[in-house]
CSV table of C-alpha atoms in Angstrom, one decimal:
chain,number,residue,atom,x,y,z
A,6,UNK,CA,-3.6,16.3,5.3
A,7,UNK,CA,-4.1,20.0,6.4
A,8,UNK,CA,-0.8,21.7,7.2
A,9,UNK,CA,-2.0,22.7,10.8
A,10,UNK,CA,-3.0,19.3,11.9
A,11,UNK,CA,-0.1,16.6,13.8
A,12,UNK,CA,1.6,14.0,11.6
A,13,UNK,CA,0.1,10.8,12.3
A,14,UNK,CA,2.1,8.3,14.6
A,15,UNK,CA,-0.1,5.2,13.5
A,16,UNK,CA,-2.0,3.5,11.0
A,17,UNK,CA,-5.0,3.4,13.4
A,18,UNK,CA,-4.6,7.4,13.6
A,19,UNK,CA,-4.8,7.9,10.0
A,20,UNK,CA,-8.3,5.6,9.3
A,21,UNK,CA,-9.2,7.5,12.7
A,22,UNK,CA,-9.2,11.0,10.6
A,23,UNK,CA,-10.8,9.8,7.7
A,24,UNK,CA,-14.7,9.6,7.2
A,25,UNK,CA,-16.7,6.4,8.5
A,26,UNK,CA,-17.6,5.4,4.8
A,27,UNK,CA,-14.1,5.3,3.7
A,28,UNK,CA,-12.4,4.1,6.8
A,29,UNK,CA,-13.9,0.4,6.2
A,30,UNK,CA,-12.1,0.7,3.1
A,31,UNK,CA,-8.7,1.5,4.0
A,32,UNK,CA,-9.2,-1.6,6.6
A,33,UNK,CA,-10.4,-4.0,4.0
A,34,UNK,CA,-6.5,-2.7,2.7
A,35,UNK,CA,-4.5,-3.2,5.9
A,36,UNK,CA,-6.7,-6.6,6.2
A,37,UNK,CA,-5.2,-7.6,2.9
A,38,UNK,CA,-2.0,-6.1,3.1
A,39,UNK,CA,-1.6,-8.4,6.5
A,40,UNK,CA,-2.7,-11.8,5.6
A,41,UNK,CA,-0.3,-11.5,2.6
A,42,UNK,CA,2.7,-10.0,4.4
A,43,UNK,CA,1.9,-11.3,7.8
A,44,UNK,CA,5.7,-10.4,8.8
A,45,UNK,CA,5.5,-6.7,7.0
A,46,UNK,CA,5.8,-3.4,9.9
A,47,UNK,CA,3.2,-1.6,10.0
A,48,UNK,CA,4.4,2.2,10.3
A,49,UNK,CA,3.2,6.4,8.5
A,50,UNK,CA,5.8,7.1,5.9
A,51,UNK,CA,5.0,10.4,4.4
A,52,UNK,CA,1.9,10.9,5.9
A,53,UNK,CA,0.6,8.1,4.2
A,54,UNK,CA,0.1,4.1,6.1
A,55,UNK,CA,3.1,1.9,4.9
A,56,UNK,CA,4.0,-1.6,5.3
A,57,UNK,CA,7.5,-2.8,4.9
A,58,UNK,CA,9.2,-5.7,4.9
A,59,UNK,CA,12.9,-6.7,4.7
A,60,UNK,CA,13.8,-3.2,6.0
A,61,UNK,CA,11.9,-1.8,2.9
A,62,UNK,CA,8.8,0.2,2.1
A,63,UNK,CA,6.4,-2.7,0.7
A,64,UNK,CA,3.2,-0.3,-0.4
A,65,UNK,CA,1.5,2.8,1.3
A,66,UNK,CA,-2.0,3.3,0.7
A,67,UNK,CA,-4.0,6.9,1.5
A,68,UNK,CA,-7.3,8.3,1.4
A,69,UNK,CA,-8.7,11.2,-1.1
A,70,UNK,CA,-11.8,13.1,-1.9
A,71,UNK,CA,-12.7,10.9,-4.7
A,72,UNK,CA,-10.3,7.7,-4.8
A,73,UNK,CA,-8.1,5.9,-2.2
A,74,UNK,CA,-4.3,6.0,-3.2
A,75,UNK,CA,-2.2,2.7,-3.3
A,76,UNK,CA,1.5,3.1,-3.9
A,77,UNK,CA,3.3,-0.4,-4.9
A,78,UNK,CA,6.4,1.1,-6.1
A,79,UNK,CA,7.1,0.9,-10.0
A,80,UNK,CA,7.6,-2.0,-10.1
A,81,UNK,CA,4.7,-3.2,-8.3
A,82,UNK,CA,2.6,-1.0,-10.9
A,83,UNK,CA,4.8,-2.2,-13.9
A,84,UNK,CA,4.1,-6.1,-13.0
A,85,UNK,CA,0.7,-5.7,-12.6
A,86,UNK,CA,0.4,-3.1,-15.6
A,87,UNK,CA,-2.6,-4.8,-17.5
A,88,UNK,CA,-4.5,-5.5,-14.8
A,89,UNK,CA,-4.1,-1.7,-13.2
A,90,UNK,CA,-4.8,-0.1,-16.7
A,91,UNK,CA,-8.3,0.3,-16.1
A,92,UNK,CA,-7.6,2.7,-12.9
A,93,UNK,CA,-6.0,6.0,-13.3
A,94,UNK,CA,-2.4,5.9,-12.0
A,95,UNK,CA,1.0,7.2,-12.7
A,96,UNK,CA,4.9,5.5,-12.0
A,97,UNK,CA,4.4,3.5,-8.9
A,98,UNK,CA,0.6,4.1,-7.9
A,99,UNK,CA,-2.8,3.7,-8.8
A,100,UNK,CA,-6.1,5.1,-7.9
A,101,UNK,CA,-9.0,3.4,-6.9
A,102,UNK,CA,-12.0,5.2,-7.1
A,103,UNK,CA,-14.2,5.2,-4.2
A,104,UNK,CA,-17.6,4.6,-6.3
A,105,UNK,CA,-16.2,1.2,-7.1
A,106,UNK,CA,-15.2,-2.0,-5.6
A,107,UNK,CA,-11.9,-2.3,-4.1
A,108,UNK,CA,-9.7,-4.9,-6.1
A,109,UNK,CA,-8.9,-6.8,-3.0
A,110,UNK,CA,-7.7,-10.1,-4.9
A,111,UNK,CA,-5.5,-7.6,-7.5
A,112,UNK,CA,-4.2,-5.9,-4.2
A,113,UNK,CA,-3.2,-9.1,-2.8
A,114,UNK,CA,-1.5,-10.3,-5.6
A,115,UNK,CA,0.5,-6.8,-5.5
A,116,UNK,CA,1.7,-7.3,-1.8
A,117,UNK,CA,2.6,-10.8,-2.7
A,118,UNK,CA,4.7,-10.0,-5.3
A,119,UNK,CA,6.2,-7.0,-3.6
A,120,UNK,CA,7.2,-9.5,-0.6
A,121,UNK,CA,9.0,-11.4,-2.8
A,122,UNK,CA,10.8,-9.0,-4.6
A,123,UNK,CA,11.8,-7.2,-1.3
A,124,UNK,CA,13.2,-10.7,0.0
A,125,UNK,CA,15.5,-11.0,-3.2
A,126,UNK,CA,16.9,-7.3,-2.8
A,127,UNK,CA,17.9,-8.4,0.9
A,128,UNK,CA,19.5,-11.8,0.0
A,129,UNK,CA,21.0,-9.8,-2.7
A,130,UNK,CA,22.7,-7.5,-0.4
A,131,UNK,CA,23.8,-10.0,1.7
A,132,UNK,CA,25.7,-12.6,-0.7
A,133,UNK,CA,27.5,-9.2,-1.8
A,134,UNK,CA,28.6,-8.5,2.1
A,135,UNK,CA,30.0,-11.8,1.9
């Protein structure tokens, strides 16, 4: 993002800013990203879409010159390590490069697990409240 230009209040804003070619892209995301967390928030969190669930950050997702961005956490990355070693990527995100397919089903299994580690870390906090 240029450092002139408004922070974005929406996901729809940020696809809005990118060009046609890659917005489908980030959608086929979100699309994912919403049938496996169908309860996750939708909100920008450091410029960048975000999902969250539990009252936690689930995954973000952004758009570059060359690759789109996802961002699962290091854990989400580390589970998934295998898989993900065939993109370029570093502690808690990966890139996928815009000349390929988008791993949909990969990305899917990512959220899923991500949901349920989110649920754990808020029953977790709550049986220590009690």
């Amino acid at each position: 993002m240029e450092a002139n230009k408004p922070p974005f209040a929406t996901i729809d804003e940020y696809i809005a800013q990118v060009p046609p070619e890659i917005q489908d892209r980030l959608q086929q995301i979100r699309k994912v990203v919403r049938e496996a967390a169908p309860d996750a928030v939708e909100k920008i969190s450091y410029q960048m879409p975000t999902f969250e669930t539990d009252g936690r950050n689930l995954v973000h997702f952004a758009a570059f010159k060359n690759h789109i961005g996802f961002y699962p956490t290091p854990s989400g990355t580390e589970e998934f390590a295998e898989e993900l070693s065939v993109y370029k990527g570093g502690k808690g995100s990966v890139q996928f490069p815009l000349d390929q397919p988008l791993p949909l089903d990969l990305i899917r299994r990512v959220v899923l697990f991500r949901v349920e580690e989110n649920r754990r870390m808020r029953e977790a906090k709550a049986a220590k409240k009690r």
